Tab-separated table of C-alpha atoms and ligand atoms in Angstrom:
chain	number	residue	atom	x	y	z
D	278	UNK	CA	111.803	114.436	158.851
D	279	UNK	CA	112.154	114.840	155.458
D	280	UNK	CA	115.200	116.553	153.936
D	281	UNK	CA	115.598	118.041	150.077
D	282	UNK	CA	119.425	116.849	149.187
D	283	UNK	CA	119.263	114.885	145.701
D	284	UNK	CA	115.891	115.355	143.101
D	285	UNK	CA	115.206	111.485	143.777
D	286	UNK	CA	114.185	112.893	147.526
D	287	UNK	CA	111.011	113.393	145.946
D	288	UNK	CA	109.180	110.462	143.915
D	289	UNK	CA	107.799	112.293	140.189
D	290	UNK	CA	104.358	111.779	142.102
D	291	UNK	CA	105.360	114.345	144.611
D	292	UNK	CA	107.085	116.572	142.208
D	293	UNK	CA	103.788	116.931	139.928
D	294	UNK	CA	101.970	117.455	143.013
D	295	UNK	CA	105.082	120.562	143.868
D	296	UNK	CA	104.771	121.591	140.539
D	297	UNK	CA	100.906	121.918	140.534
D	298	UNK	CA	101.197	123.840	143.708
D	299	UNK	CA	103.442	126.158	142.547
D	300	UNK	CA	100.903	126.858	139.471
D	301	UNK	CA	98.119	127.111	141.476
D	302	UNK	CA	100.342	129.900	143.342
D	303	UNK	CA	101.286	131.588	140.254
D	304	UNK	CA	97.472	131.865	139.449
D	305	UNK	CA	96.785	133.239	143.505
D	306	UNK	CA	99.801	134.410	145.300
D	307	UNK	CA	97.692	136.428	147.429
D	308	UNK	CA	95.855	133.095	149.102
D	309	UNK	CA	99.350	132.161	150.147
D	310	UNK	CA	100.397	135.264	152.074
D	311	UNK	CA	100.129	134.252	155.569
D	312	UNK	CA	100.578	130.152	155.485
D	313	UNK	CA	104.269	130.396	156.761
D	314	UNK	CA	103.626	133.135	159.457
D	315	UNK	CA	106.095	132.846	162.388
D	316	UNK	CA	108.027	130.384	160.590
D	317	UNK	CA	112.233	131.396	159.801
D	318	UNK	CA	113.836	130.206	156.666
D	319	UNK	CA	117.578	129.991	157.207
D	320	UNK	CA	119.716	130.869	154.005
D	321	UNK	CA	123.604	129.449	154.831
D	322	UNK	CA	125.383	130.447	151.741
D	323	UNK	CA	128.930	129.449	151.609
D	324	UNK	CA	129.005	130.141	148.141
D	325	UNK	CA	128.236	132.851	146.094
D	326	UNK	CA	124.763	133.340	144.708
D	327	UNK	CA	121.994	135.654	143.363
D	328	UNK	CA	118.581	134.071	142.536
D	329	UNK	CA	119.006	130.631	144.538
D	330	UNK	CA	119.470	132.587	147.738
D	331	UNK	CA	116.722	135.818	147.187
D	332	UNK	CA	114.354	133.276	145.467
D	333	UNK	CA	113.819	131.666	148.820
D	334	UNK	CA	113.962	135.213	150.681
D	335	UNK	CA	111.464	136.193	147.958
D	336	UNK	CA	109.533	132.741	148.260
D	337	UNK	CA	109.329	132.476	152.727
D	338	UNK	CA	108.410	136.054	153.056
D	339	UNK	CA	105.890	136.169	150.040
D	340	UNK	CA	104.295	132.911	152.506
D	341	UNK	CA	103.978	135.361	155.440
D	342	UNK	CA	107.330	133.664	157.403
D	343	UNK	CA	110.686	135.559	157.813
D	344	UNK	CA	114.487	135.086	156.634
D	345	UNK	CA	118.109	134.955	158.313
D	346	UNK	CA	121.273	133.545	156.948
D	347	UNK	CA	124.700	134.914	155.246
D	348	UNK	CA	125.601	135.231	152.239
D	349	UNK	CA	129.199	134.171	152.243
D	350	UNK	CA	130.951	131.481	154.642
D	351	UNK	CA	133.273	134.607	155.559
D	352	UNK	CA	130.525	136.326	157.822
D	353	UNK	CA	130.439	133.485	159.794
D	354	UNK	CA	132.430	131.889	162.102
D	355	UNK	CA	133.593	129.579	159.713
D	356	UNK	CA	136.550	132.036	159.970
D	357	UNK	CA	136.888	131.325	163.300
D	358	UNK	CA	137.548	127.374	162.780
D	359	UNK	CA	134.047	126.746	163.449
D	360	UNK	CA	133.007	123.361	161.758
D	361	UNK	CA	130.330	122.718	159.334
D	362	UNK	CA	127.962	120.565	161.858
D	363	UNK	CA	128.584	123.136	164.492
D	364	UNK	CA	127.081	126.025	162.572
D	365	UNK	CA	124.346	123.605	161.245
D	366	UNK	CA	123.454	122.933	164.941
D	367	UNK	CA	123.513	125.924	165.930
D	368	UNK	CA	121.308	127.694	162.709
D	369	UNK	CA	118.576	124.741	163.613
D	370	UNK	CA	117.768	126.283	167.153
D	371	UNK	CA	116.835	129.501	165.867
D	372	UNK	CA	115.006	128.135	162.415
D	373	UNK	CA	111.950	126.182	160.953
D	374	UNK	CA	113.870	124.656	157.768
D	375	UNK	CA	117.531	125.546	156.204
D	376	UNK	CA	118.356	125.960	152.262
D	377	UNK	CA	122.349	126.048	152.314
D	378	UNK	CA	124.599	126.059	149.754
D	379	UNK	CA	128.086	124.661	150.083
D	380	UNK	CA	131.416	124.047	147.898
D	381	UNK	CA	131.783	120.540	148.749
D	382	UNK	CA	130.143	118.045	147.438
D	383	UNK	CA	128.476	116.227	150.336
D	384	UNK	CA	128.010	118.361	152.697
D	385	UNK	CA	124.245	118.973	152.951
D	386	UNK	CA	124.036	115.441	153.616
D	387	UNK	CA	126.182	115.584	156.954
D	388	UNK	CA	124.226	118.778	157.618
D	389	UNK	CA	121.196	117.244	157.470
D	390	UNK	CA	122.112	114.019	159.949
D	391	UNK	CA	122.922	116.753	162.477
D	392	UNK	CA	120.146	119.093	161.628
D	393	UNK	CA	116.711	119.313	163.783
D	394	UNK	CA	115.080	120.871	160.953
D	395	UNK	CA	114.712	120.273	157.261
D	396	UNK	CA	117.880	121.267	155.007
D	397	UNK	CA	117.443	122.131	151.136
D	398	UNK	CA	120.705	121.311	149.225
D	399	UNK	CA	120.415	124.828	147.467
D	400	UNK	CA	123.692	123.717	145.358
D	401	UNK	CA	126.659	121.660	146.533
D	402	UNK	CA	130.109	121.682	144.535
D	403	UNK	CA	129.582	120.352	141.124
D	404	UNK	CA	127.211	117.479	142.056
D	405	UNK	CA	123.613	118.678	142.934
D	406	UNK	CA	121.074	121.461	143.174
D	407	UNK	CA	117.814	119.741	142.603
D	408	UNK	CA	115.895	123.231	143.618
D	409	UNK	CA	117.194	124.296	140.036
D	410	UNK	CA	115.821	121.249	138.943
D	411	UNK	CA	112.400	122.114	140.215
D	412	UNK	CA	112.460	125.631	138.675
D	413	UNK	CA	113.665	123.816	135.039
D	414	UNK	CA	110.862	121.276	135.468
D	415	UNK	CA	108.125	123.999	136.364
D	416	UNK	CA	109.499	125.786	133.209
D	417	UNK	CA	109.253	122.881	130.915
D	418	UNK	CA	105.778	121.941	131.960
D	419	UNK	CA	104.483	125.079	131.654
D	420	UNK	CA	105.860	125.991	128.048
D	421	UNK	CA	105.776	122.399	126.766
D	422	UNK	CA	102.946	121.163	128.600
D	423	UNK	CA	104.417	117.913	129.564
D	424	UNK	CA	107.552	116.029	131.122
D	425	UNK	CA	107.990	113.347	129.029
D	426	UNK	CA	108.998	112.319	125.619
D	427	UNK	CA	110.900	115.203	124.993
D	428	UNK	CA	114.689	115.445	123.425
D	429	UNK	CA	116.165	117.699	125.646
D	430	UNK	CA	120.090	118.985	124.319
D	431	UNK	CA	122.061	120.364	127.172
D	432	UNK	CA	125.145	121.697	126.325
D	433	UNK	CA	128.313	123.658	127.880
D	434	UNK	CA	129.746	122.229	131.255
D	435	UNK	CA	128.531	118.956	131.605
D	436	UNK	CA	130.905	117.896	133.660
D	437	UNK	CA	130.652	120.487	136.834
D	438	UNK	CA	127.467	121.500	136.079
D	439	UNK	CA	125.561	120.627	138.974
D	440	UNK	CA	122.186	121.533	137.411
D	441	UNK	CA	123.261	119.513	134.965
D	442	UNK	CA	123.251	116.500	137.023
D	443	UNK	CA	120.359	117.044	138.571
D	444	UNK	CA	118.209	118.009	135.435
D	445	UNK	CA	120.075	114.449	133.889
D	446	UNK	CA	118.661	112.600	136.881
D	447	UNK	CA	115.066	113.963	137.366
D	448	UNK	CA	114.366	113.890	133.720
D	449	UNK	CA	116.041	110.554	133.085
D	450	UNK	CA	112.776	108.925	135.583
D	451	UNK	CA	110.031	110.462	133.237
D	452	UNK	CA	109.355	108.236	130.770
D	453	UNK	CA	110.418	108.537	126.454
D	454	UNK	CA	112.809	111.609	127.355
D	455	UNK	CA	115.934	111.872	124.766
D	456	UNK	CA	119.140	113.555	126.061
D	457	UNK	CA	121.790	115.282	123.747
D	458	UNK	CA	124.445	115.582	125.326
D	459	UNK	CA	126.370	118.517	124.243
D	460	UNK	CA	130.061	119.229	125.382
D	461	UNK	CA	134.052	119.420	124.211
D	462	UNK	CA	135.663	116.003	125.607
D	463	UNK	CA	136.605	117.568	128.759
D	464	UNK	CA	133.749	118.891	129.635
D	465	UNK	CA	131.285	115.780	129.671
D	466	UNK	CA	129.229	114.519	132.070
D	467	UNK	CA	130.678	112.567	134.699
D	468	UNK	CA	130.261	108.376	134.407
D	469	UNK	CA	128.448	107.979	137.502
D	470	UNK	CA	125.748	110.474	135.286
D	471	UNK	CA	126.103	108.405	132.299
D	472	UNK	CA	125.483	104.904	134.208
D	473	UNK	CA	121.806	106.354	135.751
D	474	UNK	CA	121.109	106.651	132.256
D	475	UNK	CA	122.091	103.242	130.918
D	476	UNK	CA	120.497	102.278	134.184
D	477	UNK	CA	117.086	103.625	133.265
D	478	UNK	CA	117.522	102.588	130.081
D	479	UNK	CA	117.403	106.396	128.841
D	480	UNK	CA	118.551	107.142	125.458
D	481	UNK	CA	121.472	109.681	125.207
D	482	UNK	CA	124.070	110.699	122.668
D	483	UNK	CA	127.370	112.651	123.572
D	484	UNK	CA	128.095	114.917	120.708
D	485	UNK	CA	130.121	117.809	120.450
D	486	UNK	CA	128.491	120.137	117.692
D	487	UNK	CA	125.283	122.152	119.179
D	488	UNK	CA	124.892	123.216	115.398
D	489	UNK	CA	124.481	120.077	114.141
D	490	UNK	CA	122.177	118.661	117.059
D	491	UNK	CA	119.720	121.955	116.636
D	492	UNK	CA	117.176	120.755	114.498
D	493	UNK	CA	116.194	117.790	116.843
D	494	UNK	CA	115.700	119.808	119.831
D	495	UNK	CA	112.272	120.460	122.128
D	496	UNK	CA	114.474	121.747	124.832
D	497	UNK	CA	118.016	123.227	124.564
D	498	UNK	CA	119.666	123.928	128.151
D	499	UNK	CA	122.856	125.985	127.451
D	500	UNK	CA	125.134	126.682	131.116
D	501	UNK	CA	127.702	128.605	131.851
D	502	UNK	CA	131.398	127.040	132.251
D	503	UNK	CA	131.869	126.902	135.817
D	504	UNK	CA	135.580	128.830	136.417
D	505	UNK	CA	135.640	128.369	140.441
D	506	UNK	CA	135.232	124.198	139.625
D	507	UNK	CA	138.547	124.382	137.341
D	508	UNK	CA	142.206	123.434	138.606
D	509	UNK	CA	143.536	125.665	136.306
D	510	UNK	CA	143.008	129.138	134.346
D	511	UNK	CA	144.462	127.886	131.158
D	512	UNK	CA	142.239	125.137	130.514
D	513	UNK	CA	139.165	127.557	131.717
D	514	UNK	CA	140.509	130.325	129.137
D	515	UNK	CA	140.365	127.595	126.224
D	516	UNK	CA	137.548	126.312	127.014
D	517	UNK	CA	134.971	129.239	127.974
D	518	UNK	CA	133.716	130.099	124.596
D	519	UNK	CA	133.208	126.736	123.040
D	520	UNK	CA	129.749	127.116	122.841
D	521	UNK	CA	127.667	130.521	121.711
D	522	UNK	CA	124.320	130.598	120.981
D	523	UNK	CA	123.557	133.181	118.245
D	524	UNK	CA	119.876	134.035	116.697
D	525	UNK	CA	122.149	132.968	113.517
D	526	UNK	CA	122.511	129.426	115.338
D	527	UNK	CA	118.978	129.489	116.421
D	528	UNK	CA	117.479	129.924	112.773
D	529	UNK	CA	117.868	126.099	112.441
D	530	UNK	CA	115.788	125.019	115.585
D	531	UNK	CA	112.112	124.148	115.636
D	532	UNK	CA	109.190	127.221	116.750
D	533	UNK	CA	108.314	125.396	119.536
D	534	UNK	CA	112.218	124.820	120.808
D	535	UNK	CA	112.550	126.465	124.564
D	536	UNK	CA	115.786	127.776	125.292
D	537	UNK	CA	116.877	127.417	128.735
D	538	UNK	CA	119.772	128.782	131.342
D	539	UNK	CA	119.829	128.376	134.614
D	540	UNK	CA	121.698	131.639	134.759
D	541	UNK	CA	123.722	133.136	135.599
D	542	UNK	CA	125.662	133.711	131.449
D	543	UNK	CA	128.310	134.974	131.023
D	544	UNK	CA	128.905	134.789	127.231
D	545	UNK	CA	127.065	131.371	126.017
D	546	UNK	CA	124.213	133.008	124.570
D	547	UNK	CA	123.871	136.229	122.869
D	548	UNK	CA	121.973	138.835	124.421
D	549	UNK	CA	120.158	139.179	121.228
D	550	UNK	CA	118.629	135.601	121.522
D	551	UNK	CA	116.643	137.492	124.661
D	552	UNK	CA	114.285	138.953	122.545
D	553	UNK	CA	113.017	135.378	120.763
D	554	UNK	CA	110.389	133.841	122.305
D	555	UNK	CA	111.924	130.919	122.509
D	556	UNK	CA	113.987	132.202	125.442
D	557	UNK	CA	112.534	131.226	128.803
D	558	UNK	CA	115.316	131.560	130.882
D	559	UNK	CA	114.039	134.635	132.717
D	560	UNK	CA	110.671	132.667	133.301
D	561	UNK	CA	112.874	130.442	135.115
D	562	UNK	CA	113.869	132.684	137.265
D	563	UNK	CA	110.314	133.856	138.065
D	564	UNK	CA	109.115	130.499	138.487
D	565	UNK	CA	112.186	129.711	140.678
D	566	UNK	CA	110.166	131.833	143.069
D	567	UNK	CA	107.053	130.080	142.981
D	568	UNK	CA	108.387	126.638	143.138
D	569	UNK	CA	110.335	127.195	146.078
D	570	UNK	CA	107.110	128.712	148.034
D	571	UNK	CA	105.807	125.087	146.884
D	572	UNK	CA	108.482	123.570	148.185
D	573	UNK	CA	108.725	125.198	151.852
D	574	UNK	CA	104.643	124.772	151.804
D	575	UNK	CA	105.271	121.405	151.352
D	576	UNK	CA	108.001	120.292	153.305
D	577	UNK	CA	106.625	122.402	156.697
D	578	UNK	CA	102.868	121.540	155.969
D	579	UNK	CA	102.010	118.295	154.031
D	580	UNK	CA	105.701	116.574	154.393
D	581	UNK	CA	106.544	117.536	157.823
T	290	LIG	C1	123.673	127.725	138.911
T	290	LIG	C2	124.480	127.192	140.079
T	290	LIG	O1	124.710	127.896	141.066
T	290	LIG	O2	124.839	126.034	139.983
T	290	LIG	N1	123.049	128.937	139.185
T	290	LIG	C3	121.834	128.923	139.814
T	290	LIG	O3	121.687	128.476	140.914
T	290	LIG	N2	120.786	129.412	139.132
T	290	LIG	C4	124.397	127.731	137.627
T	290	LIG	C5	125.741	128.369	137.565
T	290	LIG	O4	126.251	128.918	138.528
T	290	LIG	O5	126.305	128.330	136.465
C-alpha cells in the first residue's frame, strides 16, 4: 500500500505522470465525475485549515466519491484521551484513503504503519506538506512550462515553513534548479534542508534582501510567518513584517517572474500585487483542486 507522507514518496516520473493527470482534468472535469463513486475520503484535521482540507472535499466529491472527517482535533475524542493510532484505526474501517493534518511532526508516519488504508500527510508541524508541493509544481509547469532550470527565490519563514521544505526537496531532484534563499537569520531553513541540497549538489544562496535578489528571479515564493510554530510572541511581533512585497518592489523583477503563496497572507504581499499578472497564487489554489483529484485517482486506481 502506498502512502503520501514526504514528496520523495513519489519518484519525478510519477509526479509528471500526477501532474499530467491533473491537466488532462483541468481540460475535462466532467470525464472524471463518477471514477471515485462509493469510495470515502477521510479529512482528520487536527489543525486548522481552509483550502488543504475543502480542496480534497472539493477534489473526492468532484470524482463521484463522498467525504467525512473534522475539522479540529477538539470534535474528536482526542478530548477524551483517545490516542493518535486509535482514531487512525478506527477512521480506516469506515474509509477508502485518509488526508490528515497534524501539529507534530511525525505523526502521519505512525498513522500510516497502523492505517489499513492510504494516509496523505496534508501538513505536519513545520516539516512537510508535499500536497502543497504538488499544487506549487502544477502551478509552475503550467505558467513556466517546465520544472527545471529555474531560479526559484523563496522568502519569509524558511525555517517552519513546511511548504517550504517540501517545495526545497521536490525541486532540489529536477535537474539545473537555483534556490534563493530568502530569510532574516532566524528564520532560515533548517540544516537538515540545507544538507539535501549540498547532497544533490543543488546550488543555493541564503540572502537576506528580497530587493536585491529580484531581478534574478523566474519564481518568487513569498509565505506567511507561521505564529502557532513560535515559542514566543515577541520574537513573532519583530519578525512578522520583515518581508512585504509591494508592486513598488515588483517593478524590478522580470515579465515572465510568477509570484507564488501558498496562502494563506496575512500581510507579506500587498493586495495590490493581486491585480499583476504575475500573481498566480489564486491559480494555486484552483489547481490545488485538480491535483489532488490526480492524486486520489492515482493512489486508489493505478497505485493501489
Ligand atoms: C500552508 C500550511 O498550512 O502550511 N497553507 C496551506 O496549506 N495552503 C501555509 C501556511 O499556513 O502558511
Amino acid at each position: 500500500m502506498r502512502h503520501l507522507i514526504n514528496i520523495t514518496d513519489f519518484t519525478p516520473e510519477e509526479i509528471v505522470e500526477l501532474l499530467d493527470l491533473g491537466d488532462r482534468m483541468i481540460a475535462d472535469p466532467a470525464q472524471w465525475r463518477s471514477s471515485q463513486q462509493g469510495r470515502i475520503l477521510a479529512t482528520l484535521f487536527f489543525e486548522p485549515s481552509t483550502r488543504t482540507r475543502l480542496s480534497f472535499e472539493s477534489a473526492m466529491q468532484s470524482l463521484g466519491g463522498s467525504t467525512l472527517g473534522f475539522a479540529t482535533a477538539d470534535s474528536s475524542s482526542t478530548t477524551k484521551g483517545e490516542s493518535l493510532l486509535d482514531t487512525i484505526s478506527t477512521v480506516s474501517c469506515y474509509s477508502d484513503i485518509i488526508a490528515m493534518r497534524h501539529p507534530r511532526e511525525g505523526a502521519p508516519v505512525a498513522a500510516a504503519l497502523k492505517s489499513r488504508v492510504p494516509v496523505i500527510n496534508a501538513g505536519d508541524g513545520g516539516h512537510n506538506h508535499p500536497t502543497q508541493t504538488l499544487t506549487d509544481m502544477m502551478t509552475i509547469r503550467r505558467r513556466k512550462g517546465v520544472l527545471d532550470g529555474l531560479t526559484i527565490g523563496v522568502c519569509g519563514d524558511l525555517k517552519f515553513g513546511r511548504t517550504v521544505h517540501s517545495l526545497l526537496d521536490a525541486m532540489s531532484r529536477c535537474p539545473g534548479n537555483r534556490f534563493v534563499l530568502i530569510s532574516p537569520p532566524e528564520l532560515r531553513v533548517p540544516s537538515y534542508v540545507t544538507d539535501m541540497l549540498q547532497s544533490r549538489g543543488s546550488r543555493y544562496t541564503e540572502v537576506e534582501s528580497m530587493e536585491a535578489a529580484m531581478a534574478q528571479l523566474d519564481v518568487l515564493y513569498m509565505t506567511r510567518v507561521q505564529r502557532e510554530r513560535f515559542f514566543n510572541e515577541a520574537d513573532y511581533v519583530r519578525l512578522k513584517d520583515t518581508y512585504i512585497l509591494t508592486p513598488e518592489k515588483l517593478a524590478g523583477a522580470r515579465d515572465d517572474l510568477i509570484v507564488m503563496h501558498p496562502l494563506p497572507r496575512v500581510n507579506e504581499i500587498d493586495t495590490r500585487v493581486d491585480d499583476d499578472p504575475r500573481a498566480v497564487y489564486f491559480e494555486q489554489v484552483r489547481n490545488g483542486r485538480f491535483v489532488r483529484m490526480a492524486l486520489i485517482q492515482k493512489m486508489l486506481e493505478d497505485w493501489a
